C-alpha positions as semicolon CSV with decimal commas, in nm:
position;residue;x (nm);y (nm);z (nm)
1;M;1,081;0,496;0,831
2;V;0,814;0,745;0,933
3;N;0,686;0,683;1,291
4;I;0,313;0,694;1,228
5;N;0,058;0,494;1,438
6;L;-0,292;0,456;1,318
7;E;-0,599;0,275;1,499
8;Y;-0,947;0,212;1,373
9;N;-1,200;-0,020;1,528
10;G;-0,951;-0,220;1,722
11;I;-0,702;-0,261;1,419
12;R;-0,372;-0,093;1,476
13;I;-0,087;-0,005;1,260
14;F;0,231;0,088;1,443
15;Y;0,602;0,143;1,433
16;K;0,832;-0,084;1,649
17;D;1,202;-0,171;1,635
18;G;1,239;0,000;1,297
19;K;0,958;-0,191;1,130
20;R;0,588;-0,133;1,073
21;F;0,328;-0,381;1,203
22;I;-0,043;-0,428;1,194
23;N;-0,253;-0,594;1,468
24;Y;-0,611;-0,695;1,389
25;G;-0,721;-0,703;1,751
26;N;-0,874;-0,974;1,956
27;N;-0,529;-1,062;2,096
28;T;-0,389;-1,157;1,761
29;I;-0,007;-1,146;1,693
30;D;0,166;-0,843;1,544
31;C;0,220;-0,894;1,170
32;N;0,510;-0,725;0,997
33;A;0,341;-0,491;0,745
34;G;0,629;-0,477;0,492
35;K;0,618;-0,537;0,130
36;Y;0,567;-0,907;0,158
37;Y;0,268;-0,849;0,373
38;Y;0,083;-0,618;0,134
39;L;0,194;-0,796;-0,193
40;D;0,090;-1,127;-0,055
41;H;-0,248;-0,975;0,027
42;L;-0,291;-0,843;-0,316
43;S;-0,186;-1,174;-0,457
44;T;-0,484;-1,322;-0,275
45;V;-0,717;-1,065;-0,418
46;Y;-0,582;-1,147;-0,765
47;R;-0,639;-1,516;-0,714
48;T;-0,974;-1,521;-0,535
49;E;-1,151;-1,179;-0,606
50;N;-1,006;-1,085;-0,945
51;N;-1,319;-0,889;-1,022
52;K;-1,216;-0,648;-0,750
53;A;-0,854;-0,601;-0,881
54;S;-0,935;-0,290;-1,093
55;G;-1,101;-0,107;-0,809
56;W;-0,837;-0,193;-0,570
57;M;-0,574;-0,064;-0,816
58;N;-0,780;0,259;-0,845
59;V;-0,733;0,313;-0,477
60;I;-0,357;0,240;-0,492
61;T;-0,332;0,482;-0,788
62;Y;-0,501;0,749;-0,581
63;I;-0,250;0,688;-0,298
64;Y;0,038;0,704;-0,541
65;N;-0,085;1,035;-0,699
66;N;-0,125;1,194;-0,365
67;T;0,170;1,071;-0,164
68;S;0,458;1,316;-0,109
69;S;0,742;1,317;0,138
70;E;0,527;1,461;0,417
71;Y;0,248;1,262;0,595
72;N;-0,100;1,392;0,490
73;E;-0,394;1,312;0,712
74;E;-0,630;1,398;0,428
75;I;-0,521;1,087;0,239
76;V;-0,617;0,859;0,528
77;N;-0,945;1,048;0,560
78;T;-1,017;1,016;0,190
79;L;-0,937;0,643;0,201
80;F;-1,191;0,625;0,479
81;R;-1,462;0,805;0,274
82;K;-1,388;0,615;-0,038
83;L;-1,396;0,271;0,108
84;P;-1,706;0,095;0,255
85;N;-1,684;0,045;0,636
86;N;-1,979;-0,168;0,701
87;S;-1,810;-0,474;0,823
88;H;-1,493;-0,611;0,990
89;T;-1,343;-0,701;0,647
90;D;-1,421;-0,357;0,529
91;N;-1,226;-0,212;0,816
92;E;-0,937;-0,445;0,747
93;N;-0,934;-0,325;0,394
94;F;-0,918;0,042;0,501
95;M;-0,624;-0,026;0,730
96;F;-0,463;-0,239;0,457
97;F;-0,470;0,059;0,215
98;C;-0,312;0,270;0,504
99;V;-0,024;0,030;0,506
100;I;0,020;0,069;0,138
101;Y;0,010;0,449;0,189
102;L;0,263;0,435;0,461
103;A;0,493;0,220;0,260
104;M;0,500;0,481;-0,022
105;L;0,542;0,758;0,237
106;D;0,837;0,577;0,397
107;L;1,021;0,553;0,061
108;E;0,948;0,925;-0,013
109;S;1,063;1,057;0,331
110;N;1,429;1,092;0,430
111;T;1,554;0,886;0,136
112;K;1,858;0,910;-0,090
113;Y;1,657;0,836;-0,395
114;P;1,502;1,086;-0,633
115;S;1,158;1,220;-0,541
116;G;0,884;0,986;-0,670
117;S;1,102;0,684;-0,720
118;G;1,012;0,505;-0,381
119;K;0,637;0,547;-0,423
120;R;0,675;0,445;-0,789
121;M;0,850;0,123;-0,681
122;V;0,555;0,033;-0,445
123;Y;0,300;0,128;-0,702
124;N;0,470;-0,081;-0,987
125;S;0,511;-0,388;-0,748
126;C;0,142;-0,360;-0,640
127;R;0,040;-0,330;-1,010
128;E;0,241;-0,629;-1,114
129;V;0,084;-0,852;-0,858
130;L;-0,272;-0,719;-0,865
131;I;-0,327;-0,666;-1,232
132;N;-0,062;-0,884;-1,401
133;G;-0,068;-1,179;-1,147
134;M;0,301;-1,181;-1,085
135;D;0,424;-1,387;-0,788
136;Y;0,440;-1,165;-0,490
137;K;0,784;-1,277;-0,382
138;K;0,912;-1,197;-0,729
139;A;0,739;-0,847;-0,727
140;A;0,890;-0,774;-0,384
141;T;1,240;-0,790;-0,532
142;L;1,164;-0,671;-0,882
143;Y;1,259;-0,311;-0,839
144;E;1,523;-0,346;-0,565
145;K;1,823;-0,363;-0,812
146;K;1,686;-0,132;-1,078
147;S;1,814;0,226;-1,107
148;F;1,596;0,467;-0,923
149;N;1,745;0,744;-1,141
150;N;1,519;0,626;-1,434
151;M;1,202;0,638;-1,230
152;Q;1,001;0,951;-1,247
153;D;0,730;1,096;-1,044
154;V;0,441;1,120;-1,287
155;N;0,060;1,092;-1,213
156;V;-0,089;0,763;-1,338
157;E;-0,440;0,707;-1,455
158;D;-0,667;0,473;-1,275
159;E;-0,730;0,125;-1,403
160;S;-1,083;0,194;-1,515
161;N;-0,947;0,460;-1,766
162;N;-0,667;0,260;-1,913
163;G;-0,828;-0,087;-1,970
164;G;-0,692;-0,245;-1,650
165;G;-0,374;-0,353;-1,789
């Protein structure tokens, strides 16, 4: 796991004891920011704000297409510029997408799997939950046992260009 710490408007993403955490400030608890965290959050968007799902998937597609095995500050800067930051919720969404970027980065850095397969696993599980409505717990385990050798690093189109599903 890449030891990257980010902080924005009191929200912190940090690495501790071999895991990534997010803390929303105001003396809240540290939340484990692993796949169950971000997939559960995407599940909530699918269920309660489905009209935003395609736009959110476009952001995840941008992250996927630009993630390599090295941390790239420009991806975080672009996320900041692409996303509104007018409210606390917008700040949380910005940091949420940073968690997804770091998850893809983690699986591309120092890994035994072929290049592109780790970030593809994150992308596919996000898409299953956000666009297809799959249960987040099922999506979290969906790609664990599949052969990574068959996953290829290819650019994907954003949801607005391919009909959203």
